[in-house]
PDB file of C-alpha atoms in Angstrom:
ATOM      1  CA  MET A  20     108.160 132.750  98.645  1.00  0.00           C
ATOM      2  CA  GLU A  21     105.001 132.098  96.663  1.00  0.00           C
ATOM      3  CA  GLN A  22     104.745 128.590  95.243  1.00  0.00           C
ATOM      4  CA  THR A  23     104.257 128.402  91.491  1.00  0.00           C
ATOM      5  CA  HIS A  24     103.751 124.633  91.468  1.00  0.00           C
ATOM      6  CA  SER A  25     101.708 122.052  93.340  1.00  0.00           C
ATOM      7  CA  ARG A  26     103.673 120.733  96.282  1.00  0.00           C
ATOM      8  CA  VAL A  27     104.938 117.191  95.941  1.00  0.00           C
ATOM      9  CA  ALA A  28     105.283 114.754  98.834  1.00  0.00           C
ATOM     10  CA  VAL A  29     107.099 111.440  99.210  1.00  0.00           C
ATOM     11  CA  VAL A  30     105.554 109.363 102.013  1.00  0.00           C
ATOM     12  CA  THR A  31     107.469 106.265 103.107  1.00  0.00           C
ATOM     13  CA  GLY A  32     105.490 103.555 104.804  1.00  0.00           C
ATOM     14  CA  GLY A  33     102.654 104.946 102.739  1.00  0.00           C
ATOM     15  CA  SER A  34     100.613 101.737 102.689  1.00  0.00           C
ATOM     16  CA  GLY A  35     100.523 101.479 106.494  1.00  0.00           C
ATOM     17  CA  GLY A  36      97.969 102.898 108.919  1.00  0.00           C
ATOM     18  CA  ILE A  37      99.554 106.263 109.698  1.00  0.00           C
ATOM     19  CA  GLY A  38     101.294 106.470 106.320  1.00  0.00           C
ATOM     20  CA  ARG A  39      98.021 106.035 104.487  1.00  0.00           C
ATOM     21  CA  ALA A  40      96.306 108.699 106.591  1.00  0.00           C
ATOM     22  CA  VAL A  41      99.203 111.077 105.923  1.00  0.00           C
ATOM     23  CA  ALA A  42      99.126 110.424 102.172  1.00  0.00           C
ATOM     24  CA  GLU A  43      95.367 110.996 102.028  1.00  0.00           C
ATOM     25  CA  ARG A  44      95.570 114.173 104.097  1.00  0.00           C
ATOM     26  CA  LEU A  45      98.337 115.652 101.963  1.00  0.00           C
ATOM     27  CA  GLY A  46      96.338 114.745  98.861  1.00  0.00           C
ATOM     28  CA  ALA A  47      93.308 116.523 100.337  1.00  0.00           C
ATOM     29  CA  ASP A  48      95.564 119.545 100.886  1.00  0.00           C
ATOM     30  CA  GLY A  49      96.272 119.567  97.141  1.00  0.00           C
ATOM     31  CA  MET A  50      99.642 117.837  97.096  1.00  0.00           C
ATOM     32  CA  ASN A  51     100.849 115.254  94.621  1.00  0.00           C
ATOM     33  CA  VAL A  52     102.016 112.160  96.486  1.00  0.00           C
ATOM     34  CA  VAL A  53     104.478 109.349  95.895  1.00  0.00           C
ATOM     35  CA  VAL A  54     103.203 106.489  98.047  1.00  0.00           C
ATOM     36  CA  ALA A  55     106.323 104.535  99.003  1.00  0.00           C
ATOM     37  CA  TYR A  56     105.830 100.969 100.222  1.00  0.00           C
ATOM     38  CA  SER A  57     108.011  97.964 100.956  1.00  0.00           C
ATOM     39  CA  GLY A  58     105.866  94.943 100.213  1.00  0.00           C
ATOM     40  CA  ASN A  59     102.102  95.148  99.765  1.00  0.00           C
ATOM     41  CA  THR A  60     101.457  96.278  96.199  1.00  0.00           C
ATOM     42  CA  GLU A  61      97.678  95.967  96.455  1.00  0.00           C
ATOM     43  CA  ARG A  62      97.485  98.087  99.575  1.00  0.00           C
ATOM     44  CA  ALA A  63      99.700 100.737  97.997  1.00  0.00           C
ATOM     45  CA  ALA A  64      97.403 100.831  94.964  1.00  0.00           C
ATOM     46  CA  GLU A  65      94.437 101.352  97.292  1.00  0.00           C
ATOM     47  CA  VAL A  66      96.219 104.317  98.885  1.00  0.00           C
ATOM     48  CA  VAL A  67      96.894 105.836  95.459  1.00  0.00           C
ATOM     49  CA  LYS A  68      93.177 105.642  94.694  1.00  0.00           C
ATOM     50  CA  ALA A  69      92.317 107.144  98.088  1.00  0.00           C
ATOM     51  CA  VAL A  70      94.711 110.065  97.558  1.00  0.00           C
ATOM     52  CA  GLU A  71      93.187 110.750  94.155  1.00  0.00           C
ATOM     53  CA  ALA A  72      89.697 110.549  95.657  1.00  0.00           C
ATOM     54  CA  ALA A  73      90.810 113.094  98.263  1.00  0.00           C
ATOM     55  CA  GLY A  74      91.807 115.516  95.513  1.00  0.00           C
ATOM     56  CA  GLY A  75      95.492 114.900  94.883  1.00  0.00           C
ATOM     57  CA  ARG A  76      97.472 113.027  92.269  1.00  0.00           C
ATOM     58  CA  ALA A  77      99.465 109.979  93.294  1.00  0.00           C
ATOM     59  CA  VAL A  78     101.738 107.173  92.161  1.00  0.00           C
ATOM     60  CA  ALA A  79     103.133 104.233  94.099  1.00  0.00           C
ATOM     61  CA  GLY A  80     106.800 103.326  94.353  1.00  0.00           C
ATOM     62  CA  ARG A  81     108.339 100.273  95.964  1.00  0.00           C
ATOM     63  CA  ALA A  82     111.480 100.805  98.050  1.00  0.00           C
ATOM     64  CA  ASP A  83     113.405  99.477 101.001  1.00  0.00           C
ATOM     65  CA  VAL A  84     114.134 102.659 102.958  1.00  0.00           C
ATOM     66  CA  ALA A  85     117.491 101.279 104.060  1.00  0.00           C
ATOM     67  CA  GLU A  86     118.726 100.968 100.451  1.00  0.00           C
ATOM     68  CA  PRO A  87     120.045 104.253  99.002  1.00  0.00           C
ATOM     69  CA  ASP A  88     119.515 103.284  95.354  1.00  0.00           C
ATOM     70  CA  GLU A  89     115.881 102.385  95.981  1.00  0.00           C
ATOM     71  CA  VAL A  90     115.251 105.609  97.920  1.00  0.00           C
ATOM     72  CA  ASP A  91     116.897 107.643  95.171  1.00  0.00           C
ATOM     73  CA  ALA A  92     114.544 105.937  92.719  1.00  0.00           C
ATOM     74  CA  LEU A  93     111.567 107.233  94.725  1.00  0.00           C
ATOM     75  CA  PHE A  94     112.832 110.782  94.336  1.00  0.00           C
ATOM     76  CA  ASP A  95     113.457 110.122  90.645  1.00  0.00           C
ATOM     77  CA  THR A  96     109.830 109.032  90.356  1.00  0.00           C
ATOM     78  CA  ALA A  97     108.619 112.195  92.085  1.00  0.00           C
ATOM     79  CA  GLU A  98     110.714 114.387  89.810  1.00  0.00           C
ATOM     80  CA  ARG A  99     109.685 112.528  86.665  1.00  0.00           C
ATOM     81  CA  GLU A 100     105.961 112.407  87.485  1.00  0.00           C
ATOM     82  CA  PHE A 101     105.471 115.721  89.305  1.00  0.00           C
ATOM     83  CA  GLY A 102     108.543 117.890  88.725  1.00  0.00           C
ATOM     84  CA  GLY A 103     110.318 117.738  92.095  1.00  0.00           C
ATOM     85  CA  VAL A 104     109.984 117.064  95.823  1.00  0.00           C
ATOM     86  CA  ASP A 105     108.822 119.538  98.470  1.00  0.00           C
ATOM     87  CA  VAL A 106     107.815 117.310 101.384  1.00  0.00           C
ATOM     88  CA  VAL A 107     109.216 114.037 102.694  1.00  0.00           C
ATOM     89  CA  VAL A 108     107.337 112.173 105.423  1.00  0.00           C
ATOM     90  CA  ASN A 109     109.220 109.168 106.750  1.00  0.00           C
ATOM     91  CA  THR A 110     106.612 107.016 108.497  1.00  0.00           C
ATOM     92  CA  ALA A 111     108.314 103.695 107.687  1.00  0.00           C
ATOM     93  CA  GLY A 112     109.264 101.797 110.815  1.00  0.00           C
ATOM     94  CA  ILE A 113     109.027  98.525 112.681  1.00  0.00           C
ATOM     95  CA  MET A 114     108.415  97.806 116.367  1.00  0.00           C
ATOM     96  CA  ILE A 115     109.542  94.690 118.238  1.00  0.00           C
ATOM     97  CA  LEU A 116     108.784  94.554 121.962  1.00  0.00           C
ATOM     98  CA  LYS A 117     110.573  92.426 124.558  1.00  0.00           C
ATOM     99  CA  PRO A 118     112.382  93.048 127.845  1.00  0.00           C
ATOM    100  CA  LEU A 119     115.965  94.045 127.176  1.00  0.00           C
ATOM    101  CA  VAL A 120     117.393  90.915 128.826  1.00  0.00           C
ATOM    102  CA  GLU A 121     115.370  88.740 126.424  1.00  0.00           C
ATOM    103  CA  PHE A 122     115.903  90.808 123.288  1.00  0.00           C
ATOM    104  CA  ASP A 123     117.361  88.937 120.340  1.00  0.00           C
ATOM    105  CA  LEU A 124     120.217  90.768 118.633  1.00  0.00           C
ATOM    106  CA  ASP A 125     118.970  89.769 115.184  1.00  0.00           C
ATOM    107  CA  ASP A 126     115.704  91.548 116.005  1.00  0.00           C
ATOM    108  CA  LEU A 127     117.698  94.545 117.236  1.00  0.00           C
ATOM    109  CA  ASP A 128     119.620  94.656 113.973  1.00  0.00           C
ATOM    110  CA  ARG A 129     116.407  94.340 111.931  1.00  0.00           C
ATOM    111  CA  MET A 130     114.776  97.217 113.792  1.00  0.00           C
ATOM    112  CA  HIS A 131     117.972  99.275 113.583  1.00  0.00           C
ATOM    113  CA  ARG A 132     118.070  98.741 109.809  1.00  0.00           C
ATOM    114  CA  THR A 133     114.622 100.225 109.235  1.00  0.00           C
ATOM    115  CA  ASN A 134     114.272 102.741 112.046  1.00  0.00           C
ATOM    116  CA  ILE A 135     117.784 104.177 112.147  1.00  0.00           C
ATOM    117  CA  ARG A 136     119.528 103.353 108.860  1.00  0.00           C
ATOM    118  CA  GLY A 137     116.257 103.849 106.957  1.00  0.00           C
ATOM    119  CA  THR A 138     115.654 107.240 108.544  1.00  0.00           C
ATOM    120  CA  PHE A 139     119.263 108.217 107.813  1.00  0.00           C
ATOM    121  CA  VAL A 140     119.043 107.166 104.150  1.00  0.00           C
ATOM    122  CA  VAL A 141     115.713 108.922 103.571  1.00  0.00           C
ATOM    123  CA  SER A 142     116.842 112.046 105.431  1.00  0.00           C
ATOM    124  CA  ARG A 143     120.065 112.210 103.419  1.00  0.00           C
ATOM    125  CA  ALA A 144     118.141 111.949 100.149  1.00  0.00           C
ATOM    126  CA  ALA A 145     115.710 114.620 101.337  1.00  0.00           C
ATOM    127  CA  ALA A 146     118.551 116.938 102.321  1.00  0.00           C
ATOM    128  CA  ARG A 147     120.068 116.572  98.874  1.00  0.00           C
ATOM    129  CA  ARG A 148     116.898 116.898  96.804  1.00  0.00           C
ATOM    130  CA  LEU A 149     114.171 118.881  98.579  1.00  0.00           C
ATOM    131  CA  ARG A 150     113.317 122.161  96.905  1.00  0.00           C
ATOM    132  CA  SER A 151     113.531 125.489  98.723  1.00  0.00           C
ATOM    133  CA  GLY A 152     110.519 125.842 101.007  1.00  0.00           C
ATOM    134  CA  GLY A 153     110.531 122.112 101.643  1.00  0.00           C
ATOM    135  CA  ALA A 154     109.874 120.066 104.764  1.00  0.00           C
ATOM    136  CA  LEU A 155     111.203 116.780 106.102  1.00  0.00           C
ATOM    137  CA  ILE A 156     109.109 115.078 108.790  1.00  0.00           C
ATOM    138  CA  ASN A 157     110.597 111.996 110.437  1.00  0.00           C
ATOM    139  CA  PHE A 158     108.793 109.722 112.888  1.00  0.00           C
ATOM    140  CA  SER A 159     109.780 109.297 116.519  1.00  0.00           C
ATOM    141  CA  THR A 160     107.690 108.031 119.443  1.00  0.00           C
ATOM    142  CA  SER A 161     106.348 109.287 122.779  1.00  0.00           C
ATOM    143  CA  VAL A 162     107.806 106.141 124.358  1.00  0.00           C
ATOM    144  CA  THR A 163     111.142 107.964 124.574  1.00  0.00           C
ATOM    145  CA  ARG A 164     109.436 109.922 127.398  1.00  0.00           C
ATOM    146  CA  LEU A 165     107.102 107.243 128.746  1.00  0.00           C
ATOM    147  CA  ALA A 166     109.903 104.676 129.241  1.00  0.00           C
ATOM    148  CA  LEU A 167     107.514 101.711 129.178  1.00  0.00           C
ATOM    149  CA  PRO A 168     108.830  98.206 129.914  1.00  0.00           C
ATOM    150  CA  THR A 169     109.577  96.074 126.804  1.00  0.00           C
ATOM    151  CA  TYR A 170     110.096  99.218 124.675  1.00  0.00           C
ATOM    152  CA  SER A 171     113.833  99.676 125.335  1.00  0.00           C
ATOM    153  CA  ALA A 172     115.135  98.713 121.891  1.00  0.00           C
ATOM    154  CA  TYR A 173     112.335 100.488 120.035  1.00  0.00           C
ATOM    155  CA  ALA A 174     112.707 103.661 122.114  1.00  0.00           C
ATOM    156  CA  ALA A 175     116.463 103.585 121.578  1.00  0.00           C
ATOM    157  CA  SER A 176     115.992 103.402 117.817  1.00  0.00           C
ATOM    158  CA  LYS A 177     113.644 106.377 117.918  1.00  0.00           C
ATOM    159  CA  GLY A 178     115.963 108.337 120.201  1.00  0.00           C
ATOM    160  CA  ALA A 179     118.458 108.100 117.357  1.00  0.00           C
ATOM    161  CA  VAL A 180     115.806 109.541 115.023  1.00  0.00           C
ATOM    162  CA  ASP A 181     115.368 112.505 117.392  1.00  0.00           C
ATOM    163  CA  ALA A 182     119.105 113.236 117.413  1.00  0.00           C
ATOM    164  CA  LEU A 183     119.483 112.910 113.641  1.00  0.00           C
ATOM    165  CA  THR A 184     116.489 115.157 112.998  1.00  0.00           C
ATOM    166  CA  LEU A 185     117.599 117.990 115.278  1.00  0.00           C
ATOM    167  CA  VAL A 186     121.143 118.046 113.933  1.00  0.00           C
ATOM    168  CA  LEU A 187     120.018 117.977 110.294  1.00  0.00           C
ATOM    169  CA  ALA A 188     117.745 120.971 110.867  1.00  0.00           C
ATOM    170  CA  ARG A 189     120.842 122.984 111.759  1.00  0.00           C
ATOM    171  CA  GLU A 190     122.955 121.561 108.964  1.00  0.00           C
ATOM    172  CA  LEU A 191     120.436 122.822 106.407  1.00  0.00           C
ATOM    173  CA  ARG A 192     120.886 126.461 107.435  1.00  0.00           C
ATOM    174  CA  GLY A 193     120.235 128.783 104.507  1.00  0.00           C
ATOM    175  CA  ARG A 194     118.234 126.247 102.467  1.00  0.00           C
ATOM    176  CA  ASP A 195     114.711 127.261 103.649  1.00  0.00           C
ATOM    177  CA  ILE A 196     113.983 123.627 104.542  1.00  0.00           C
ATOM    178  CA  THR A 197     112.414 122.633 107.854  1.00  0.00           C
ATOM    179  CA  VAL A 198     113.281 119.357 109.579  1.00  0.00           C
ATOM    180  CA  ASN A 199     111.090 118.038 112.382  1.00  0.00           C
ATOM    181  CA  ALA A 200     109.975 114.764 113.926  1.00  0.00           C
ATOM    182  CA  VAL A 201     106.482 113.727 114.980  1.00  0.00           C
ATOM    183  CA  ALA A 202     106.294 111.569 118.110  1.00  0.00           C
ATOM    184  CA  PRO A 203     102.935 109.785 118.319  1.00  0.00           C
ATOM    185  CA  GLY A 204     101.594 108.271 121.504  1.00  0.00           C
ATOM    186  CA  PRO A 205      99.454 105.121 121.551  1.00  0.00           C
ATOM    187  CA  THR A 206      97.646 105.158 118.209  1.00  0.00           C
ATOM    188  CA  ALA A 207      95.055 102.700 116.939  1.00  0.00           C
ATOM    189  CA  THR A 208      97.086 101.079 114.167  1.00  0.00           C
ATOM    190  CA  PRO A 209      98.025  97.426 113.587  1.00  0.00           C
ATOM    191  CA  LEU A 210     101.617  98.280 114.592  1.00  0.00           C
ATOM    192  CA  PHE A 211     100.371  99.257 118.062  1.00  0.00           C
ATOM    193  CA  LEU A 212      97.415  96.921 118.520  1.00  0.00           C
ATOM    194  CA  ASP A 213      98.852  93.613 117.284  1.00  0.00           C
ATOM    195  CA  GLY A 214      99.621  91.231 120.127  1.00  0.00           C
ATOM    196  CA  LYS A 215      98.293  93.429 122.927  1.00  0.00           C
ATOM    197  CA  PRO A 216      95.520  92.102 125.193  1.00  0.00           C
ATOM    198  CA  GLN A 217      92.375  94.234 125.219  1.00  0.00           C
ATOM    199  CA  GLU A 218      92.878  95.214 128.855  1.00  0.00           C
ATOM    200  CA  VAL A 219      96.317  96.604 128.017  1.00  0.00           C
ATOM    201  CA  VAL A 220      94.903  98.616 125.125  1.00  0.00           C
ATOM    202  CA  GLU A 221      92.117  99.987 127.345  1.00  0.00           C
ATOM    203  CA  ARG A 222      94.544 100.900 130.114  1.00  0.00           C
ATOM    204  CA  MET A 223      96.818 102.780 127.730  1.00  0.00           C
ATOM    205  CA  ALA A 224      93.842 104.525 126.126  1.00  0.00           C
ATOM    206  CA  GLY A 225      92.807 105.752 129.573  1.00  0.00           C
ATOM    207  CA  GLN A 226      96.182 107.327 130.345  1.00  0.00           C
ATOM    208  CA  ALA A 227      95.644 110.336 128.105  1.00  0.00           C
ATOM    209  CA  PRO A 228      93.541 113.190 129.550  1.00  0.00           C
ATOM    210  CA  LEU A 229      91.386 112.871 126.428  1.00  0.00           C
ATOM    211  CA  GLU A 230      90.737 109.233 127.444  1.00  0.00           C
ATOM    212  CA  ARG A 231      91.185 107.551 124.084  1.00  0.00           C
ATOM    213  CA  LEU A 232      93.811 106.235 121.741  1.00  0.00           C
ATOM    214  CA  GLY A 233      95.046 108.479 118.994  1.00  0.00           C
ATOM    215  CA  THR A 234      93.908 107.827 115.434  1.00  0.00           C
ATOM    216  CA  PRO A 235      95.949 107.925 112.227  1.00  0.00           C
ATOM    217  CA  ASP A 236      94.034 111.061 111.270  1.00  0.00           C
ATOM    218  CA  ASP A 237      95.176 112.765 114.494  1.00  0.00           C
ATOM    219  CA  ILE A 238      98.770 112.143 113.497  1.00  0.00           C
ATOM    220  CA  ALA A 239      98.177 113.137 109.871  1.00  0.00           C
ATOM    221  CA  THR A 240      96.800 116.503 111.002  1.00  0.00           C
ATOM    222  CA  ALA A 241     100.060 117.298 112.784  1.00  0.00           C
ATOM    223  CA  VAL A 242     102.077 116.167 109.774  1.00  0.00           C
ATOM    224  CA  ALA A 243     100.007 118.353 107.451  1.00  0.00           C
ATOM    225  CA  PHE A 244     100.725 121.350 109.694  1.00  0.00           C
ATOM    226  CA  LEU A 245     104.475 120.720 109.560  1.00  0.00           C
ATOM    227  CA  ALA A 246     104.346 119.996 105.823  1.00  0.00           C
ATOM    228  CA  GLY A 247     102.474 123.188 104.998  1.00  0.00           C
ATOM    229  CA  PRO A 248     101.902 126.307 107.091  1.00  0.00           C
ATOM    230  CA  ALA A 249     104.332 125.628 109.955  1.00  0.00           C
ATOM    231  CA  ARG A 250     107.359 127.338 108.450  1.00  0.00           C
ATOM    232  CA  TRP A 251     108.572 128.663 111.816  1.00  0.00           C
ATOM    233  CA  VAL A 252     108.557 125.224 113.468  1.00  0.00           C
ATOM    234  CA  ASN A 253     111.989 123.757 112.832  1.00  0.00           C
ATOM    235  CA  GLY A 254     114.356 121.401 114.617  1.00  0.00           C
ATOM    236  CA  GLN A 255     111.627 120.091 116.921  1.00  0.00           C
ATOM    237  CA  VAL A 256     110.216 116.791 118.125  1.00  0.00           C
ATOM    238  CA  VAL A 257     106.458 117.378 118.197  1.00  0.00           C
ATOM    239  CA  TYR A 258     104.642 115.081 120.651  1.00  0.00           C
ATOM    240  CA  VAL A 259     101.229 114.134 119.275  1.00  0.00           C
ATOM    241  CA  ASN A 260      99.776 112.029 122.058  1.00  0.00           C
ATOM    242  CA  GLY A 261      96.696 113.650 123.601  1.00  0.00           C
ATOM    243  CA  GLY A 262      98.670 114.762 126.651  1.00  0.00           C
ATOM    244  CA  ILE A 263      99.890 111.317 127.719  1.00  0.00           C
ATOM    245  CA  ALA A 264     103.464 112.555 128.127  1.00  0.00           C
TER     246      ALA A 264
END
């Protein structure tokens, strides 16, 4: 069906590395963007300016993705400022790495709250409020395939995202809404790089046949495809990792 309005995107984690790249790319594609962030107001404001410089319109909205009222307020903002919501990209997430036998349960609960509960809350809001022709893109990880040591809890949280995403795609039968997940491999963002020795980063960069780390723009390109022209891609986990897995 031909769109008679500019598409509107809500991007959670929008002040982070991948989230910012996604917001800018969707703005460059002509979308209006709600840049959702959890803490850094200044960084979110920078992303709003970058989206507008790329050609879109944007506003920032603060929300804890695990809190339904705050997520609903993001959608309210999108509807008030831009008329509705067509795309939801849920990049918000945290990663804590330790061997399973050393993993603190408080850390497990904290990661569960953002990665699983947060994805559930955002996905539920998207399912209720996306317009026909819409797209929900959640974020998984290629570590669910790579099975790297110290990633057990993180991979488990993202395995839950995979399951939720695939089931929701089928539950939205008849709505003309696609539901997919993007599963990045090693990507040069603070989330990935922080705390890793240089030799570890170089070794992981060399594992891909393309012999480099991914960039936020690499991931944003895949998101833009799923958010726009990829109407026949639905109920999938799309691995965006340069062939590492």
